[in-house]
Amino acid sequence: MSTICNKNSVIRISLDEGHKLLVKNFIDLANETLGGRIIEVSDEFFAEARNLLKPTKSVRDASKYTERGAWYDGWETRRHNPLSHDWVIVKLGFMGKIVGFDIDTAHFNGNHAPLASVEACCSPKSDPKHGDDTEWFEILEKVALDPSSQHYFSIRESSTFTHVRLNIYPDGGVARFRVYGIVSVLWPQDPTALIDLAYLGHGAKVVACSNQHYARAENLLLPGRGIDMSDGWETRRSREKNHSDWVIIQLGAPGFLDHVEIDTAFFKGNFPESATLEACYSDPVDGGLKRLRIFGRRQLPSSTSLQSLSFKSIISPSITSQTSPEILMAQPLTYEAFAPYGHVIDSFKEPSVSPFMTSITNNLRVTPANQGTARKYNHIAPVINFRETDIISSDKGTVVQFVAKARPNLSLFRCSPMNLPISIKMLEKHSYSSQAFIPMNNGSKAKGYLVIVCLGDKDGNPNLETLRPFIAKNCQGISYNPGVWHHPMIALKETTNFVCLTHESGNQLQDCEEIDMTNHNIQVDAPSDFYKGVGDYNEIGRIVQSML
């Protein structure tokens, strides 16, 4: 057994802190409703270990007895343990990173376990057995437990684990054992597969709700249809006119939504009259519902993209090397034309409003800033990271792919100028992250830059029917959507600095995929009007604007 936590990394916290820090922000990975189950136990003479994983609070009926003694809603081992301690191995419902525990000895008074510790292991292919060669890590050192009390412990975020082992010294009873953490999602290998993005097992969580008087909103994200009204979401009644209740759910991953399932099972006289659904991309009716499922894809299939966008073919998919190159004329960069590929980072003309008023323009919320001397264009481009945690893809329980967690990388590209026309020799894409480039104007000779983009086909390769070149002004930035093929940055006329924001793990093959395009013999040029006024940035800006 190895130890990965020291005394400074384990903190006992109060009941109020435990509720705020653990219960509200993380899920109980060992909950039997999520698939948590007992694998092996040293002893359960008085009360079965499976009671530890019940989602409900422990109850007590002093008048109830079994053939072995008083009935307890928890796990209780026999007295006079000849070994140093008793133990129980729990398989977590979801593989995950552990951040804390709730060890509850409710109703065990005089027969509670006085000490406990927790170990963990990662064994995704098979369940460990006590005494085998599985490597266990101590993540909660031996701690004291009080009789009939709830104990919250916070630990430093652990590695990814599949099983935990609760040890009690030397014996006794524990009512409930909860393992709080973050799900390490096992995504389907195909990123275009239709999945429930609002499922706990895919990392979804409730971030806020208006009311949960009778039953918690988090129940909406559970698997199955439940057993009764208690494991759905139910609010208190309201007599206010036009009253509505709401819940905000953070999806497990950004995605393209397909359809929604709203289930009111078991709610017969207290179901909502109606419901609406709203969605957004963000960094940061009374009654009851049973489940909410929002089905979508982490990556949009190329065929769907093309059907919905109705692209017109400009290059034959069967292009091969030719004597004369195929020449594409770059067009001015606009919000509408670039929308299938990403976002344009630029200001725009608003309706006539006061400097202190908010407006909605181009689907963006523009708000006053700096005491009315500035306008703030909010969420002008999403910052997307599909690798907020390690991604482990599986096939029938076998791990087949591991994608490392990515972190933000704010960098600067210093790009030397290129002359038009240029030949497209390669394209690249970032499957797991958006990538934004913002030019830093270098002076009067700055002539903008060239942006070349292309969507992928059903196999993920460039679909040349969607290849588009754009001319961007030096006052415009761009942000590529994840999975969009694009040419490296092309500065025109003068060396240009670009600030770049993307997410990277350091694994070059996962961060950026490249493909050779030399066999396609494609060149990009600009309309003749673009060459007028070289050296005069204002004139170039006017010419590009006149092309819109």
Coordinates of C-alpha atoms in Angstrom, one line a residue:
M1 CA 0.0 0.0 0.0
S2 CA 1.2 3.5 -0.9
T3 CA 0.4 6.8 0.8
I4 CA -0.5 9.8 -1.5
C5 CA -1.9 12.1 1.1
N6 CA -0.1 13.6 4.1
K7 CA -1.5 15.2 7.3
N8 CA -1.7 18.6 5.8
S9 CA -3.8 17.4 2.9
V10 CA -6.7 15.9 5.0
I11 CA -9.0 18.3 6.7
R12 CA -12.0 17.6 8.9
I13 CA -14.6 20.2 8.1
S14 CA -17.9 21.2 9.8
L15 CA -21.3 19.9 8.8
D16 CA -22.1 23.3 7.3
E17 CA -18.8 23.5 5.4
G18 CA -19.2 19.9 4.2
H19 CA -22.6 20.7 2.8
K20 CA -21.4 23.8 1.0
L21 CA -18.1 22.4 -0.2
L22 CA -18.8 18.8 -0.9
V23 CA -22.5 18.1 -1.2
K24 CA -23.3 21.1 -3.4
N25 CA -20.3 20.9 -5.7
F26 CA -19.5 17.3 -6.1
I27 CA -21.3 13.9 -6.5
D28 CA -21.3 10.8 -4.4
L29 CA -19.3 8.5 -6.6
A30 CA -20.3 5.5 -4.3
N31 CA -24.0 6.1 -4.4
E32 CA -25.9 2.9 -5.2
T33 CA -28.2 4.8 -7.4
L34 CA -25.3 5.6 -9.7
G35 CA -24.1 2.0 -9.7
G36 CA -21.9 1.9 -6.6
R37 CA -21.8 -1.6 -5.0
I38 CA -20.1 -3.7 -2.4
I39 CA -17.4 -6.0 -3.8
E40 CA -16.2 -7.7 -0.7
V41 CA -16.5 -7.3 3.1
S42 CA -14.6 -8.7 6.0
D43 CA -17.6 -9.1 8.2
E44 CA -21.3 -7.9 8.4
F45 CA -22.7 -10.0 11.2
F46 CA -25.1 -7.5 12.6
A47 CA -25.9 -5.3 9.6
E48 CA -25.1 -5.5 5.9
A49 CA -22.5 -3.4 4.3
R50 CA -24.7 -2.5 1.3
N51 CA -26.6 -0.1 3.6
L52 CA -23.6 2.2 3.5
L53 CA -24.3 3.2 -0.1
K54 CA -28.0 4.1 0.2
P55 CA -28.8 7.7 -0.9
T56 CA -31.2 8.2 1.9
K57 CA -30.4 9.2 5.5
S58 CA -30.1 6.4 8.0
V59 CA -33.2 5.7 10.2
R60 CA -33.6 4.0 13.5
D61 CA -36.4 1.8 14.9
A62 CA -35.6 0.8 18.5
S63 CA -38.4 -1.7 18.6
K64 CA -37.1 -3.6 15.6
Y65 CA -34.9 -6.7 16.1
T66 CA -33.4 -9.4 13.9
E67 CA -32.3 -12.9 14.9
R68 CA -28.8 -11.5 15.5
G69 CA -29.9 -8.5 17.6
A70 CA -31.1 -4.9 17.3
W71 CA -31.8 -3.7 13.8
Y72 CA -29.5 -1.0 12.4
D73 CA -29.7 0.9 9.1
G74 CA -26.0 0.7 8.3
W75 CA -23.0 -1.7 8.4
E76 CA -22.1 -3.3 11.7
T77 CA -19.5 -6.0 12.3
R78 CA -19.2 -8.6 15.2
R79 CA -17.5 -7.8 18.4
H80 CA -14.0 -9.0 19.5
N81 CA -12.4 -8.8 16.1
P82 CA -9.3 -11.1 16.2
L83 CA -7.8 -9.0 13.3
S84 CA -6.5 -5.4 13.5
H85 CA -9.5 -4.0 11.7
D86 CA -12.6 -4.7 9.5
W87 CA -12.9 -3.5 5.9
V88 CA -15.3 -3.2 3.0
I89 CA -14.3 -2.8 -0.7
V90 CA -16.7 -0.6 -2.7
K91 CA -16.8 -0.2 -6.5
L92 CA -17.6 3.3 -7.4
G93 CA -20.5 4.0 -9.7
F94 CA -18.3 6.1 -11.9
M95 CA -14.5 6.2 -12.2
G96 CA -13.4 9.6 -10.8
K97 CA -11.2 11.9 -8.8
I98 CA -12.0 12.0 -5.1
V99 CA -12.1 15.2 -3.1
G100 CA -13.7 14.2 0.2
F101 CA -15.8 11.8 2.3
D102 CA -18.8 11.7 4.6
I103 CA -18.5 8.9 7.2
D104 CA -21.7 8.9 9.2
T105 CA -22.1 6.9 12.4
A106 CA -25.8 8.0 12.9
H107 CA -27.6 5.9 15.5
F108 CA -24.5 3.9 16.4
N109 CA -23.9 4.9 20.0
G110 CA -21.8 2.5 22.1
N111 CA -21.2 0.3 19.1
H112 CA -19.8 2.8 16.5
A113 CA -16.4 2.3 14.8
P114 CA -14.0 4.6 16.7
L115 CA -11.4 4.9 13.9
A116 CA -11.5 4.7 10.1
S117 CA -9.2 5.1 7.1
V118 CA -9.8 5.0 3.3
E119 CA -7.7 3.5 0.5
A120 CA -8.3 3.6 -3.2
C121 CA -7.2 1.9 -6.4
C122 CA -7.7 2.1 -10.1
S123 CA -8.7 -1.2 -11.6
P124 CA -11.1 -0.5 -14.6
K125 CA -10.8 -4.0 -16.1
S126 CA -11.6 -6.2 -13.0
D127 CA -12.7 -5.9 -9.4
P128 CA -9.8 -6.2 -6.9
K129 CA -9.9 -8.9 -4.2
H130 CA -8.6 -8.4 -0.6
G131 CA -5.1 -9.7 -0.4
D132 CA -4.4 -9.8 -4.1
D133 CA -1.6 -7.8 -5.8
T134 CA -3.7 -4.7 -6.4
E135 CA -1.8 -1.5 -5.5
W136 CA -3.9 0.5 -3.0
F137 CA -3.2 4.1 -2.1
E138 CA -4.1 5.6 1.3
I139 CA -6.1 8.7 0.6
L140 CA -7.6 9.3 4.1
E141 CA -5.3 8.4 7.0
K142 CA -6.7 7.0 10.2
V143 CA -9.1 9.4 11.7
A144 CA -11.2 9.4 14.9
L145 CA -15.0 9.0 14.7
D146 CA -17.6 10.1 17.2
P147 CA -20.7 8.1 18.1
S148 CA -23.9 8.9 16.2
S149 CA -22.2 11.7 14.3
Q150 CA -21.7 12.8 10.7
H151 CA -18.0 13.4 9.7
Y152 CA -16.9 15.3 6.6
F153 CA -13.3 15.1 5.5
S154 CA -11.8 17.1 2.6
I155 CA -8.7 15.9 0.8
R156 CA -6.5 17.3 -2.0
E157 CA -8.0 16.2 -5.4
S158 CA -6.8 12.7 -6.0
S159 CA -5.8 10.7 -9.0
T160 CA -8.5 8.8 -10.9
F161 CA -9.8 5.7 -9.0
T162 CA -12.4 3.0 -9.6
H163 CA -12.6 1.4 -6.1
V164 CA -12.2 2.4 -2.5
R165 CA -11.7 0.4 0.7
L166 CA -13.1 1.6 4.0
N167 CA -11.2 0.3 7.0
I168 CA -12.7 0.6 10.6
Y169 CA -10.6 0.0 13.7
P170 CA -11.0 -2.5 15.3
D171 CA -14.7 -3.1 14.5
G172 CA -18.2 -1.6 15.0
G173 CA -20.8 0.2 13.0
V174 CA -21.0 2.9 10.3
A175 CA -24.4 4.1 8.9
R176 CA -23.4 5.8 5.6
F177 CA -20.3 6.2 3.6
R178 CA -20.2 8.8 0.8
V179 CA -17.3 9.4 -1.6
Y180 CA -17.4 12.9 -3.1
G181 CA -15.6 13.6 -6.3
I182 CA -15.5 14.4 -10.0
V183 CA -16.5 11.9 -12.7
S184 CA -13.7 10.9 -15.1
V185 CA -15.9 10.5 -18.1
L186 CA -15.7 7.4 -20.4
W187 CA -16.7 9.0 -23.6
P188 CA -17.7 6.9 -26.7
Q189 CA -14.7 6.6 -29.0
D190 CA -16.8 8.3 -31.7
P191 CA -17.2 12.0 -30.8
T192 CA -20.2 12.2 -33.1
A193 CA -22.2 9.5 -31.2
L194 CA -25.5 10.7 -29.7
I195 CA -25.3 10.8 -25.9
D196 CA -27.1 12.3 -22.9
L197 CA -25.1 15.4 -22.1
A198 CA -27.2 16.0 -19.0
Y199 CA -26.2 12.7 -17.4
L200 CA -24.2 12.6 -14.2
G201 CA -22.0 9.9 -15.7
H202 CA -21.0 12.3 -18.4
G203 CA -20.0 15.0 -16.0
A204 CA -23.3 17.0 -15.9
K205 CA -24.2 18.9 -12.8
V206 CA -26.9 21.2 -11.4
V207 CA -25.4 24.7 -10.7
A208 CA -28.5 26.5 -9.4
C209 CA -32.2 26.1 -9.0
S210 CA -35.1 28.2 -7.8
N211 CA -36.5 25.7 -5.3
Q212 CA -36.1 22.0 -4.3
H213 CA -38.4 21.9 -1.3
Y214 CA -39.5 18.3 -1.6
A215 CA -36.8 16.6 -3.8
R216 CA -33.4 17.7 -5.1
A217 CA -32.8 19.0 -8.6
E218 CA -29.7 16.8 -8.9
N219 CA -32.1 13.8 -9.3
L220 CA -32.9 15.0 -12.8
L221 CA -29.5 13.8 -13.9
L222 CA -29.7 10.2 -12.5
P223 CA -29.9 7.1 -14.7
G224 CA -33.2 5.2 -15.1
R225 CA -36.7 6.4 -14.1
G226 CA -36.4 6.1 -10.4
I227 CA -38.7 4.3 -7.9
D228 CA -41.1 7.1 -6.7
M229 CA -41.4 10.9 -6.4
S230 CA -38.6 11.1 -3.8
D231 CA -35.9 10.7 -6.4
G232 CA -37.2 13.3 -8.9
W233 CA -37.2 17.1 -8.6
E234 CA -40.2 18.6 -6.8
T235 CA -40.6 22.2 -5.7
R236 CA -43.0 23.7 -3.2
R237 CA -46.4 24.9 -4.3
S238 CA -46.9 28.5 -5.3
R239 CA -50.1 30.6 -5.6
E240 CA -48.4 33.5 -7.4
K241 CA -49.7 34.3 -10.9
N242 CA -47.5 33.2 -13.7
H243 CA -45.1 31.6 -11.3
S244 CA -42.4 29.3 -12.7
D245 CA -39.5 27.4 -11.2
W246 CA -36.2 26.8 -12.9
V247 CA -33.0 24.7 -12.8
I248 CA -29.7 25.5 -14.5
I249 CA -27.7 22.4 -15.6
Q250 CA -24.1 22.5 -16.7
L251 CA -23.8 19.8 -19.5
G252 CA -21.0 17.3 -19.2
A253 CA -19.4 18.8 -22.3
P254 CA -20.2 21.5 -24.9
G255 CA -22.2 19.9 -27.7
F256 CA -24.6 20.2 -30.5
L257 CA -28.1 19.4 -29.1
D258 CA -30.4 17.0 -30.9
H259 CA -33.5 16.3 -28.7
V260 CA -34.7 16.5 -25.1
E261 CA -36.6 14.0 -22.9
I262 CA -38.6 15.4 -20.0
D263 CA -40.0 12.6 -17.7
T264 CA -42.7 13.2 -15.1
A265 CA -42.9 9.6 -14.0
F266 CA -44.8 9.2 -10.6
F267 CA -45.8 12.8 -10.5
K268 CA -49.6 12.5 -11.0
G269 CA -51.3 15.4 -9.3
N270 CA -48.2 17.6 -9.0
F271 CA -46.6 17.5 -12.4
P272 CA -45.8 20.9 -14.1
E273 CA -48.4 22.4 -16.4
S274 CA -45.7 23.1 -19.0
A275 CA -42.0 23.5 -19.5
T276 CA -39.5 25.4 -21.7
L277 CA -35.9 24.9 -22.3
E278 CA -33.2 27.5 -23.0
A279 CA -29.5 27.0 -23.7
C280 CA -26.3 29.0 -23.8
Y281 CA -22.6 28.7 -24.0
S282 CA -21.1 30.1 -20.8
D283 CA -17.7 30.1 -18.9
P284 CA -19.0 30.4 -15.8
V285 CA -43.2 26.1 -13.6
D286 CA -43.8 24.7 -10.0
G287 CA -44.3 21.0 -9.6
G288 CA -42.1 18.0 -10.0
L289 CA -40.0 16.3 -12.7
K290 CA -38.5 12.9 -12.7
R291 CA -35.7 13.1 -15.2
L292 CA -34.3 15.5 -17.8
R293 CA -32.2 14.1 -20.6
I294 CA -30.6 16.3 -23.3
F295 CA -29.2 14.3 -26.1
G296 CA -26.5 15.7 -28.4
R297 CA -23.1 15.2 -29.9
R298 CA -19.7 16.4 -28.7
Q299 CA -18.8 16.9 -32.3
L300 CA -21.1 17.6 -35.2
P301 CA -21.0 15.0 -38.0
S302 CA -19.8 16.6 -41.2
S303 CA -22.7 15.3 -43.2
T304 CA -25.1 17.1 -40.8
S305 CA -23.1 20.3 -41.0
L306 CA -23.3 20.3 -44.8
Q307 CA -27.0 19.5 -45.0
S308 CA -27.9 22.3 -42.6
L309 CA -25.6 24.9 -44.1
S310 CA -26.4 24.0 -47.7
F311 CA -22.8 24.7 -49.0
K312 CA -22.4 25.1 -52.7
S313 CA -19.6 23.0 -54.2
I314 CA -16.6 25.1 -55.3
I315 CA -14.1 22.3 -55.6
S316 CA -14.6 18.7 -56.8
P317 CA -13.9 16.2 -54.0
S318 CA -11.9 14.1 -56.4
I319 CA -9.3 16.8 -57.2
T320 CA -5.9 15.4 -57.8
S321 CA -2.7 17.1 -58.9
Q322 CA -3.1 19.1 -62.0
T323 CA -0.9 21.0 -64.4
S324 CA -2.8 24.3 -63.7
P325 CA -3.6 25.0 -60.0
E326 CA -7.2 25.5 -58.9
I327 CA -7.3 29.2 -57.8
L328 CA -9.7 30.3 -55.0
M329 CA -10.5 34.0 -54.5
A330 CA -10.5 35.2 -50.9
Q331 CA -13.5 37.0 -49.7
P332 CA -13.9 39.6 -46.9
L333 CA -14.2 38.2 -43.4
T334 CA -17.8 38.6 -42.1
Y335 CA -19.7 37.2 -39.2
E336 CA -22.2 35.4 -41.4
A337 CA -19.7 33.9 -43.8
F338 CA -17.4 32.7 -41.1
A339 CA -20.1 31.3 -38.8
P340 CA -19.9 27.6 -39.8
Y341 CA -16.2 27.7 -38.9
G342 CA -16.0 29.8 -35.8
H343 CA -16.4 33.4 -34.7
V344 CA -15.2 36.8 -35.7
I345 CA -13.8 39.0 -32.9
D346 CA -14.7 42.5 -33.9
S347 CA -16.8 45.4 -32.8
F348 CA -19.8 46.5 -35.0
K349 CA -22.3 49.2 -35.4
E350 CA -25.1 49.2 -32.8
P351 CA -28.5 50.7 -32.9
S352 CA -28.6 54.2 -31.5
V353 CA -28.5 53.7 -27.7
S354 CA -27.3 55.7 -24.8
P355 CA -23.7 54.9 -23.6
F356 CA -25.3 53.6 -20.4
M357 CA -27.8 51.3 -22.0
T358 CA -27.6 47.6 -22.9
S359 CA -28.3 46.4 -26.5
I360 CA -28.6 43.0 -28.2
T361 CA -26.9 43.1 -31.6
N362 CA -25.7 40.2 -33.8
N363 CA -27.0 37.9 -30.9
L364 CA -24.4 39.5 -28.6
R365 CA -25.2 41.4 -25.4
V366 CA -23.4 44.7 -25.5
T367 CA -23.2 46.5 -22.2
P368 CA -21.8 49.8 -20.9
A369 CA -18.3 49.8 -19.3
N370 CA -15.8 52.2 -17.8
Q371 CA -18.3 54.7 -16.5
G372 CA -20.0 55.0 -19.9
T373 CA -16.8 55.6 -22.0
A374 CA -16.7 52.0 -23.4
R375 CA -18.9 49.3 -24.8
K376 CA -18.4 45.7 -23.8
Y377 CA -19.2 43.0 -26.3
N378 CA -19.9 40.0 -24.1
H379 CA -19.2 36.4 -25.0
I380 CA -18.1 37.4 -28.5
A381 CA -16.4 34.0 -29.0
P382 CA -16.7 30.8 -26.8
V383 CA -13.5 29.5 -25.2
I384 CA -14.0 25.7 -25.6
N385 CA -12.0 23.0 -23.9
F386 CA -13.2 19.4 -24.4
R387 CA -10.3 18.1 -22.2
E388 CA -11.1 19.8 -18.8
T389 CA -10.4 16.4 -17.3
D390 CA -8.6 13.3 -18.5
I391 CA -10.8 11.5 -21.2
I392 CA -10.8 7.7 -21.1
S393 CA -12.6 6.0 -24.0
S394 CA -13.7 2.4 -23.5
D395 CA -15.0 -0.4 -25.5
K396 CA -17.0 -3.0 -23.4
G397 CA -15.2 -1.9 -20.3
T398 CA -11.7 -2.0 -21.8
V399 CA -9.8 1.3 -22.0
V400 CA -8.8 1.9 -25.6
Q401 CA -7.8 5.6 -25.6
F402 CA -6.5 8.1 -23.1
V403 CA -6.6 11.8 -23.8
A404 CA -4.7 14.0 -21.3
K405 CA -6.3 17.0 -19.6
A406 CA -5.5 20.2 -21.4
R407 CA -4.7 23.6 -19.9
P408 CA -5.0 27.2 -21.3
N409 CA -2.0 28.3 -23.3
L410 CA -1.9 32.1 -24.1
S411 CA 0.9 32.5 -26.6
L412 CA 2.1 34.9 -29.2
F413 CA 2.8 34.0 -32.9
R414 CA 5.2 36.3 -34.8
C415 CA 4.3 35.6 -38.4
S416 CA 6.4 36.7 -41.4
P417 CA 4.5 38.0 -44.4
M418 CA 3.7 36.0 -47.5
N419 CA 2.9 37.1 -51.0
L420 CA -0.3 36.2 -52.8
P421 CA -1.1 33.9 -54.4
I422 CA -0.1 31.2 -52.0
S423 CA -0.3 27.4 -52.4
I424 CA -2.2 25.4 -49.8
K425 CA 0.4 22.8 -48.7
M426 CA -1.1 21.7 -45.5
L427 CA -4.1 22.1 -43.1
E428 CA -4.3 21.5 -39.4
K429 CA -7.1 21.1 -36.8
H430 CA -7.5 21.1 -33.0
S431 CA -10.2 18.5 -32.2
Y432 CA -10.5 19.2 -28.5
S433 CA -10.1 23.0 -28.3
S434 CA -11.2 26.3 -29.9
Q435 CA -8.3 28.5 -31.1
A436 CA -8.4 32.2 -31.1
F437 CA -6.0 34.6 -32.9
I438 CA -6.0 38.4 -32.3
P439 CA -3.6 40.5 -34.5
M440 CA -1.5 43.3 -33.0
N441 CA -1.3 46.1 -35.5
N442 CA 2.3 46.8 -36.5
G443 CA 1.8 50.1 -38.2
S444 CA 0.8 51.8 -41.5
K445 CA 2.1 49.0 -43.7
A446 CA -0.1 46.4 -42.1
K447 CA -2.3 44.8 -44.8
G448 CA -4.5 42.4 -42.8
Y449 CA -4.1 38.7 -43.0
L450 CA -5.5 35.6 -44.8
V451 CA -7.7 33.0 -43.1
I452 CA -8.3 29.6 -44.8
V453 CA -10.8 27.2 -43.3
C454 CA -12.4 23.8 -44.1
L455 CA -14.9 21.5 -42.4
G456 CA -14.3 17.8 -42.0
D457 CA -16.1 14.9 -43.8
K458 CA -17.6 11.9 -42.1
D459 CA -14.1 10.4 -41.5
G460 CA -12.7 13.6 -40.2
N461 CA -10.7 14.5 -43.3
P462 CA -11.0 17.9 -45.0
N463 CA -14.1 18.2 -47.1
L464 CA -12.9 20.4 -50.0
E465 CA -16.4 21.4 -50.9
T466 CA -16.3 23.6 -47.7
L467 CA -12.9 25.1 -48.3
R468 CA -13.1 28.9 -47.9
P469 CA -10.4 31.6 -47.9
F470 CA -11.1 35.0 -46.2
I471 CA -9.3 38.3 -46.0
A472 CA -9.3 39.7 -42.5
K473 CA -8.5 43.3 -41.5
N474 CA -5.9 43.9 -38.8
C475 CA -8.6 45.1 -36.4
Q476 CA -10.4 41.7 -36.7
G477 CA -9.6 38.6 -34.7
I478 CA -10.9 35.1 -35.3
S479 CA -11.7 32.0 -33.3
Y480 CA -11.8 28.5 -34.8
N481 CA -14.4 26.0 -33.6
P482 CA -12.9 22.6 -32.4
G483 CA -12.3 20.2 -35.3
V484 CA -12.2 22.9 -38.0
W485 CA -9.4 22.4 -40.5
H486 CA -7.4 25.6 -41.2
H487 CA -4.2 26.9 -42.7
P488 CA -1.6 28.3 -40.4
M489 CA -1.7 32.1 -40.0
I490 CA -0.8 34.1 -43.1
A491 CA 0.4 37.7 -42.5
L492 CA 0.2 40.0 -45.6
K493 CA 2.8 42.7 -46.4
E494 CA 4.4 43.0 -43.0
T495 CA 5.5 40.8 -40.1
T496 CA 2.5 40.6 -37.7
N497 CA 2.2 39.5 -34.1
F498 CA -0.9 37.4 -33.2
V499 CA -2.0 36.7 -29.6
C500 CA -3.3 33.1 -29.5
L501 CA -5.5 31.4 -26.9
T502 CA -6.0 27.6 -27.0
H503 CA -5.9 24.6 -24.7
E504 CA -3.1 22.1 -24.9
S505 CA -1.9 19.1 -22.9
G506 CA 1.6 18.9 -24.4
N507 CA 0.8 15.8 -26.4
Q508 CA 1.4 17.1 -29.9
L509 CA -0.7 14.4 -31.7
Q510 CA -3.7 15.2 -29.5
D511 CA -3.2 19.0 -29.5
C512 CA -2.9 19.5 -33.2
E513 CA -3.5 17.2 -36.2
E514 CA -1.9 18.0 -39.6
I515 CA -2.6 16.8 -43.1
D516 CA -0.6 17.2 -46.3
M517 CA -2.4 19.0 -49.1
T518 CA 0.3 19.3 -51.8
N519 CA -1.3 16.7 -54.1
H520 CA -4.5 18.9 -54.4
N521 CA -2.6 21.8 -56.1
I522 CA -4.9 24.6 -54.8
Q523 CA -3.9 28.2 -54.6
V524 CA -5.5 31.2 -52.9
D525 CA -5.5 34.8 -54.3
A526 CA -7.3 38.0 -53.6
P527 CA -9.5 40.2 -55.9
S528 CA -7.6 42.8 -57.8
D529 CA -9.1 45.7 -55.8
F530 CA -7.3 44.4 -52.7
Y531 CA -3.9 45.3 -54.2
K532 CA -4.7 49.0 -54.3
G533 CA -3.3 51.4 -51.8
V534 CA -0.5 49.1 -50.5
G535 CA 1.2 50.8 -47.5
D536 CA -1.9 52.8 -46.5
Y537 CA -3.7 50.8 -43.8
N538 CA -6.7 53.2 -43.8
E539 CA -7.0 52.8 -47.5
I540 CA -6.8 49.0 -47.3
G541 CA -9.5 49.0 -44.7
R542 CA -11.7 51.1 -46.9
I543 CA -11.2 48.8 -49.8
V544 CA -11.9 45.7 -47.8
Q545 CA -15.0 47.4 -46.4
S546 CA -16.2 48.3 -49.9
M547 CA -16.0 44.6 -50.8
L548 CA -18.5 43.6 -48.2

